[in-house]
PDB file of C-alpha atoms in Angstrom:
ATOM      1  CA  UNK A   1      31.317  -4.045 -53.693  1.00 54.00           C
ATOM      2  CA  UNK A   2      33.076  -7.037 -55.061  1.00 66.00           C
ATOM      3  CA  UNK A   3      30.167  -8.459 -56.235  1.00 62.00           C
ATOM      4  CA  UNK A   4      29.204  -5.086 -58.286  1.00 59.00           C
ATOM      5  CA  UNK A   5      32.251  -5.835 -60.384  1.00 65.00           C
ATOM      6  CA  UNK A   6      31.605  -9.662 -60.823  1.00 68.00           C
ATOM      7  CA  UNK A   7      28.533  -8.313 -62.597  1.00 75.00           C
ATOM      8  CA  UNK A   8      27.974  -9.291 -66.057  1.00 84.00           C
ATOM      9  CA  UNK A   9      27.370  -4.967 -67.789  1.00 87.00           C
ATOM     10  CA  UNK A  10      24.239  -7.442 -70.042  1.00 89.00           C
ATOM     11  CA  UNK A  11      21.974  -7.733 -66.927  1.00 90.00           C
ATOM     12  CA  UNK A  12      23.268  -4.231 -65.906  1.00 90.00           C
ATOM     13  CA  UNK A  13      21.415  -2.503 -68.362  1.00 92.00           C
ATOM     14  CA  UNK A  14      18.960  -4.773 -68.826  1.00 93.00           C
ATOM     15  CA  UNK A  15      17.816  -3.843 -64.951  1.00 94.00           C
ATOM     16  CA  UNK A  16      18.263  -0.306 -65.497  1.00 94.00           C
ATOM     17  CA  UNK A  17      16.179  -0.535 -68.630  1.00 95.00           C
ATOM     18  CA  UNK A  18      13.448  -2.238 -67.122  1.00 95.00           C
ATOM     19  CA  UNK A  19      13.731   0.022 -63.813  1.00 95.00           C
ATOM     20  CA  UNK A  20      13.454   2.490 -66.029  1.00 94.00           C
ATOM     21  CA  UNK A  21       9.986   0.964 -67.933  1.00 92.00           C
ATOM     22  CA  UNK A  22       8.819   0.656 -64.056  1.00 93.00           C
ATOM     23  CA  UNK A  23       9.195   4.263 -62.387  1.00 94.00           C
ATOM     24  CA  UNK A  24       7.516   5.445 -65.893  1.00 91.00           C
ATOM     25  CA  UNK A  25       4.658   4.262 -64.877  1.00 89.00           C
ATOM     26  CA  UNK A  26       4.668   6.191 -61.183  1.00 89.00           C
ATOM     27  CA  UNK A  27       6.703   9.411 -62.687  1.00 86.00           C
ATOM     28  CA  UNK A  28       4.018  11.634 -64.828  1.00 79.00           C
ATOM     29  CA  UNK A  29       5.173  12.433 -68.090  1.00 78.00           C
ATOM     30  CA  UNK A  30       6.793  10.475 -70.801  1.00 79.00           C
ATOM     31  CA  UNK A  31      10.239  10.957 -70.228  1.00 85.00           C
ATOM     32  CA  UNK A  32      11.754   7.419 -68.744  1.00 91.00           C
ATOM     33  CA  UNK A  33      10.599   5.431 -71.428  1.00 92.00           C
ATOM     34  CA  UNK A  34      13.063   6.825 -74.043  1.00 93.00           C
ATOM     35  CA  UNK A  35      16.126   6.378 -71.564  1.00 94.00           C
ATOM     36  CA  UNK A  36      14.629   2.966 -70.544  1.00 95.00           C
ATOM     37  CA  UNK A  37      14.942   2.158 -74.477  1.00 94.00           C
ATOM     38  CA  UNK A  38      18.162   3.457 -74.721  1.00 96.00           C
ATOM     39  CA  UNK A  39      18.893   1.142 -71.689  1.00 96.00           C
ATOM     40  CA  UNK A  40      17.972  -1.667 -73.042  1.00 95.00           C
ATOM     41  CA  UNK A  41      18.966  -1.285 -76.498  1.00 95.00           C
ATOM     42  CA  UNK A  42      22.831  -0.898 -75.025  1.00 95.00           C
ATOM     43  CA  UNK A  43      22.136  -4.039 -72.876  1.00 94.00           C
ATOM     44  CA  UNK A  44      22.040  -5.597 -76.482  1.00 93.00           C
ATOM     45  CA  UNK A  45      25.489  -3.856 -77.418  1.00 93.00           C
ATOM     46  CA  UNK A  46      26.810  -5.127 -74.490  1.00 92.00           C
ATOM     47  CA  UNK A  47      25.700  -8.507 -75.017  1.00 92.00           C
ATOM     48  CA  UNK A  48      27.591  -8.604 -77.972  1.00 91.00           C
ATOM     49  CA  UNK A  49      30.970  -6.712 -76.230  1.00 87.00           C
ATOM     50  CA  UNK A  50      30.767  -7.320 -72.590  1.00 81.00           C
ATOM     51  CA  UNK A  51      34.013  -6.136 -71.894  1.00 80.00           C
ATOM     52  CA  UNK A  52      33.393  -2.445 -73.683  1.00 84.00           C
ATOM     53  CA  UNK A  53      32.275  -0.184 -70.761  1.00 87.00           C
ATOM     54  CA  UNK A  54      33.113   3.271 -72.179  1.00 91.00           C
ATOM     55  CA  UNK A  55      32.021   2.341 -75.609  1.00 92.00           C
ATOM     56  CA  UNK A  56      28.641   1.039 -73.641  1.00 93.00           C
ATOM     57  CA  UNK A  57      28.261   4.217 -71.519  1.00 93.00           C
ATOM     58  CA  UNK A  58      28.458   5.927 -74.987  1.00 95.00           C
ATOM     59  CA  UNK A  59      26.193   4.274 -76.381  1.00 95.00           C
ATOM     60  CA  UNK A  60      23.681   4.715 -73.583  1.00 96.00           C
ATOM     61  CA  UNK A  61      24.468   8.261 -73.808  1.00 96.00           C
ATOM     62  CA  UNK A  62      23.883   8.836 -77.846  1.00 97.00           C
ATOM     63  CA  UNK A  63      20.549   6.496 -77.881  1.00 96.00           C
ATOM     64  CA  UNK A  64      19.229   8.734 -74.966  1.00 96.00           C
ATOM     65  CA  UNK A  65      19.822  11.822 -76.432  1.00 96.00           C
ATOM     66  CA  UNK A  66      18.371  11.235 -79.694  1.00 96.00           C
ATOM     67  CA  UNK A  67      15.588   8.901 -78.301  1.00 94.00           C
ATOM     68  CA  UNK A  68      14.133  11.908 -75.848  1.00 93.00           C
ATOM     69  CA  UNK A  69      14.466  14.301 -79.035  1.00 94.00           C
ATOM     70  CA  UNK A  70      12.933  12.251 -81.205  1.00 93.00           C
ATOM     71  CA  UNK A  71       9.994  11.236 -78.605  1.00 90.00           C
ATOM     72  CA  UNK A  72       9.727  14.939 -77.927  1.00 90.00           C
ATOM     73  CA  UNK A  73       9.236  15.558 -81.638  1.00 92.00           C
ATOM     74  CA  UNK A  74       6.786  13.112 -82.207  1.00 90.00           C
ATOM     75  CA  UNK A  75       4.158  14.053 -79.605  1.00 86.00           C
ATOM     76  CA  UNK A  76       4.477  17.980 -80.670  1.00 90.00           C
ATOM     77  CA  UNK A  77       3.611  16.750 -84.131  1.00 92.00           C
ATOM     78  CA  UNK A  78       1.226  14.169 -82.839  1.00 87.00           C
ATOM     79  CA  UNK A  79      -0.448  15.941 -79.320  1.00 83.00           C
ATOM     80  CA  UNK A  80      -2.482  13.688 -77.199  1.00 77.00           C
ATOM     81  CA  UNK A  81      -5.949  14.813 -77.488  1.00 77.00           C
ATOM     82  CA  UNK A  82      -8.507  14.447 -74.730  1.00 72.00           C
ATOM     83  CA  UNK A  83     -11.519  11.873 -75.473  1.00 73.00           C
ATOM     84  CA  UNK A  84     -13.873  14.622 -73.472  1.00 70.00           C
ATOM     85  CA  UNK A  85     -12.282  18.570 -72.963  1.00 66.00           C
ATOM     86  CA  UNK A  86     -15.333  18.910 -71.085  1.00 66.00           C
ATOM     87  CA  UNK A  87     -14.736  16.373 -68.539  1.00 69.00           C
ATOM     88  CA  UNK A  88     -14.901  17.519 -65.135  1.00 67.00           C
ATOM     89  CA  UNK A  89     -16.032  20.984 -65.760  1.00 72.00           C
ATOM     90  CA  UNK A  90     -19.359  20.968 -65.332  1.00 74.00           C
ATOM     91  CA  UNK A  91     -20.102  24.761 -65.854  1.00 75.00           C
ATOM     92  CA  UNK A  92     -18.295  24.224 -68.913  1.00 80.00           C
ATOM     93  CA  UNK A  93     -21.050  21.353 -70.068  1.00 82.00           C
ATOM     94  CA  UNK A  94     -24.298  23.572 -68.941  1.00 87.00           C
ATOM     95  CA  UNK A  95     -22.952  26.023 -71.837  1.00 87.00           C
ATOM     96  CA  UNK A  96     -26.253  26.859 -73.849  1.00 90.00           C
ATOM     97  CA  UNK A  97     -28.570  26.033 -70.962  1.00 91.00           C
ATOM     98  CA  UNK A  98     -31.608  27.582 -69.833  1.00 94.00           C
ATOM     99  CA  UNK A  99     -31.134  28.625 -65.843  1.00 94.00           C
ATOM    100  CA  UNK A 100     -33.305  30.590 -63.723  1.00 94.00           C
ATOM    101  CA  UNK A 101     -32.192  34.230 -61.239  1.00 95.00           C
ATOM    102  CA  UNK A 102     -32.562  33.387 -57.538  1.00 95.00           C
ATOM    103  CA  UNK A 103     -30.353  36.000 -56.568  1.00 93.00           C
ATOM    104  CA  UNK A 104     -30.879  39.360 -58.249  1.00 93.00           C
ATOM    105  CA  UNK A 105     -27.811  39.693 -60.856  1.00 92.00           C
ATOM    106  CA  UNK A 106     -26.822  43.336 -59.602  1.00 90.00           C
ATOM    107  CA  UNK A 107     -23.509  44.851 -60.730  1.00 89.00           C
ATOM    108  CA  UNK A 108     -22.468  41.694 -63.094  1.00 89.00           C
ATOM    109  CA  UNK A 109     -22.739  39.098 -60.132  1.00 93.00           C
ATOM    110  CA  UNK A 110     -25.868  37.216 -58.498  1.00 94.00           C
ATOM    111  CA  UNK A 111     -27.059  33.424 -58.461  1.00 94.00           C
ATOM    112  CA  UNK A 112     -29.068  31.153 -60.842  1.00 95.00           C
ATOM    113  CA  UNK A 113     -30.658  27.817 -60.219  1.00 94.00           C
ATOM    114  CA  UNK A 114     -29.878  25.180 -62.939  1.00 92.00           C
ATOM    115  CA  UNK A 115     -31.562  21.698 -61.919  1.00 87.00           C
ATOM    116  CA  UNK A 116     -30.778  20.811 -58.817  1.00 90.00           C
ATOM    117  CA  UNK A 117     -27.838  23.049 -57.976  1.00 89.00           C
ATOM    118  CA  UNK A 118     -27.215  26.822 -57.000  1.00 93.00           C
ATOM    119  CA  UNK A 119     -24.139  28.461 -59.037  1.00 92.00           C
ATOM    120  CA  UNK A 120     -22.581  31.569 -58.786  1.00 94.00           C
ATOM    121  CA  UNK A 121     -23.301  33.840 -62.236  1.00 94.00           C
ATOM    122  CA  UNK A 122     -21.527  36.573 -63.971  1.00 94.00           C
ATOM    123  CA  UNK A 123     -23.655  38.865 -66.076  1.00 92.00           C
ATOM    124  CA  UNK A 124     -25.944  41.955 -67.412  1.00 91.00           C
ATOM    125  CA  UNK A 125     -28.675  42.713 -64.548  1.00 90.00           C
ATOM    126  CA  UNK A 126     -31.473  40.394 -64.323  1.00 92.00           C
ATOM    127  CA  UNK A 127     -34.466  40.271 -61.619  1.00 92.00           C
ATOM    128  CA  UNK A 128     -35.382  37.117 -59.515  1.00 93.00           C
ATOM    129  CA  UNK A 129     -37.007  34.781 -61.652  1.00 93.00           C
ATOM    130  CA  UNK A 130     -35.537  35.546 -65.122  1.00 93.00           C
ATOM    131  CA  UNK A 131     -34.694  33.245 -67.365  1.00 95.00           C
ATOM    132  CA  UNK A 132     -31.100  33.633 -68.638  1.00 95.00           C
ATOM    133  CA  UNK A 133     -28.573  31.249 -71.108  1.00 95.00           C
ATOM    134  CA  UNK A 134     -25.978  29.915 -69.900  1.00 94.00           C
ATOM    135  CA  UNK A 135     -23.030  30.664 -72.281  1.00 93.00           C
ATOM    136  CA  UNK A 136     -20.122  29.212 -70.464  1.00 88.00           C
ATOM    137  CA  UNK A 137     -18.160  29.363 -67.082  1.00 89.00           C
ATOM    138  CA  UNK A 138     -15.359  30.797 -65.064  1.00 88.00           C
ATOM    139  CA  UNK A 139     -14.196  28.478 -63.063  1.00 84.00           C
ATOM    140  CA  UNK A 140     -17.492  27.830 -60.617  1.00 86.00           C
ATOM    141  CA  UNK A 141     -18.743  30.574 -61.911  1.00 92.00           C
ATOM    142  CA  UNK A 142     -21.262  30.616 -64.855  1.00 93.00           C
ATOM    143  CA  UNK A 143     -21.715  33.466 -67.556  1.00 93.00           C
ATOM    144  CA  UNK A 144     -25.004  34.196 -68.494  1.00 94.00           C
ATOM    145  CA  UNK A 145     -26.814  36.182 -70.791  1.00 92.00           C
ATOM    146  CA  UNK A 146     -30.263  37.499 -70.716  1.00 89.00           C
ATOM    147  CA  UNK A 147     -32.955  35.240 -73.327  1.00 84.00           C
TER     148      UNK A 147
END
C-alpha cells in the first residue's frame, strides 16, 4: 500500500473520472457520467492543490451532487424521445389494417389472418371469413372491429 500513498491525488481522479466515463457505457442509465465529471473536474482542483485531500473529497462531493441534480433536471425538461414508438410492436403497426376471421370471434376472442401470419384477436363476434379493422393490439393480441 505504499505505493497508494506515493500517488500523485491529479491522476487519482483523473482515473476515477475516466473509469467512471467507461462503466457508463456498460451501466444503463445516465447516472456515471455526472460523477465521472465531477471526477474529473476535481482532478483539475487538485492539480492546482495536490496536497488538499479533504478540500478535494469536498469538492468531488459538491460537483456530484449538483451535477446528478442538474442532469436529472435537464432530461425531465428535455425527455429522450424515440425515433419510432412503434418499433418492435408489430400489432401496434397493423393498426388500421384490413385482416380476415379464420377462427370464429366467439365471446370477444378468435383468430384473424393478416398477410402471412395468424394472430390472436380481441373483439365483437364475427364469422369465418369476415373482414374486420384492425384498430390496435394487446400485447400479441390484436383488437379488431367489424368493417
Amino acid at each position: 500500500m505504499e505505493w497508494f500513498s506515493s500517488l500523485d491525488p491529479f491522476w487519482v481522479w483523473l482515473a476515477v473520472g475516466l473509469f467512471l466515463f467507461a462503466a457508463e457505457i456498460l451501466v444503463p442509465g445516465f447516472f456515471l457520467m455526472w460523477l465521472a465529471g465531477a471526477a474529473l473536474a476535481t482532478s483539475v482542483v487538485a492539480f492546482i492543490m495536490p496536497g488538499a485531500i479533504p478540500l478535494q473529497v469536498t469538492v468531488f462531493a459538491v460537483l456530484s451532487i449538483v451535477a446528478v441534480f442538474i442532469g436529472r433536471n435537464y432530461f425531465r425538461s428535455n425527455p429522450i424521445l424515440e425515433a419510432d414508438p412503434k418499433m418492435n410492436r408489430r400489432g401496434m403497426r397493423l393498426a388500421g389494417e384490413i385482416a380476415t376471421v379464420v377462427s370464429p370471434i366467439d365471446g370477444g376472442t378468435g383468430r384473424v389472418k393478416h398477410g402471412d401470419s395468424e394472430w390472436l384477436a380481441k373483439g365483437c363476434d364475427a364469422a369465418v371469413g369476415d373482414k374486420v379493422r384492425i384498430s390496435g393490439s394487446d400485447g400479441a393480441v390484436l383488437i379488431v372491429e367489424p368493417l
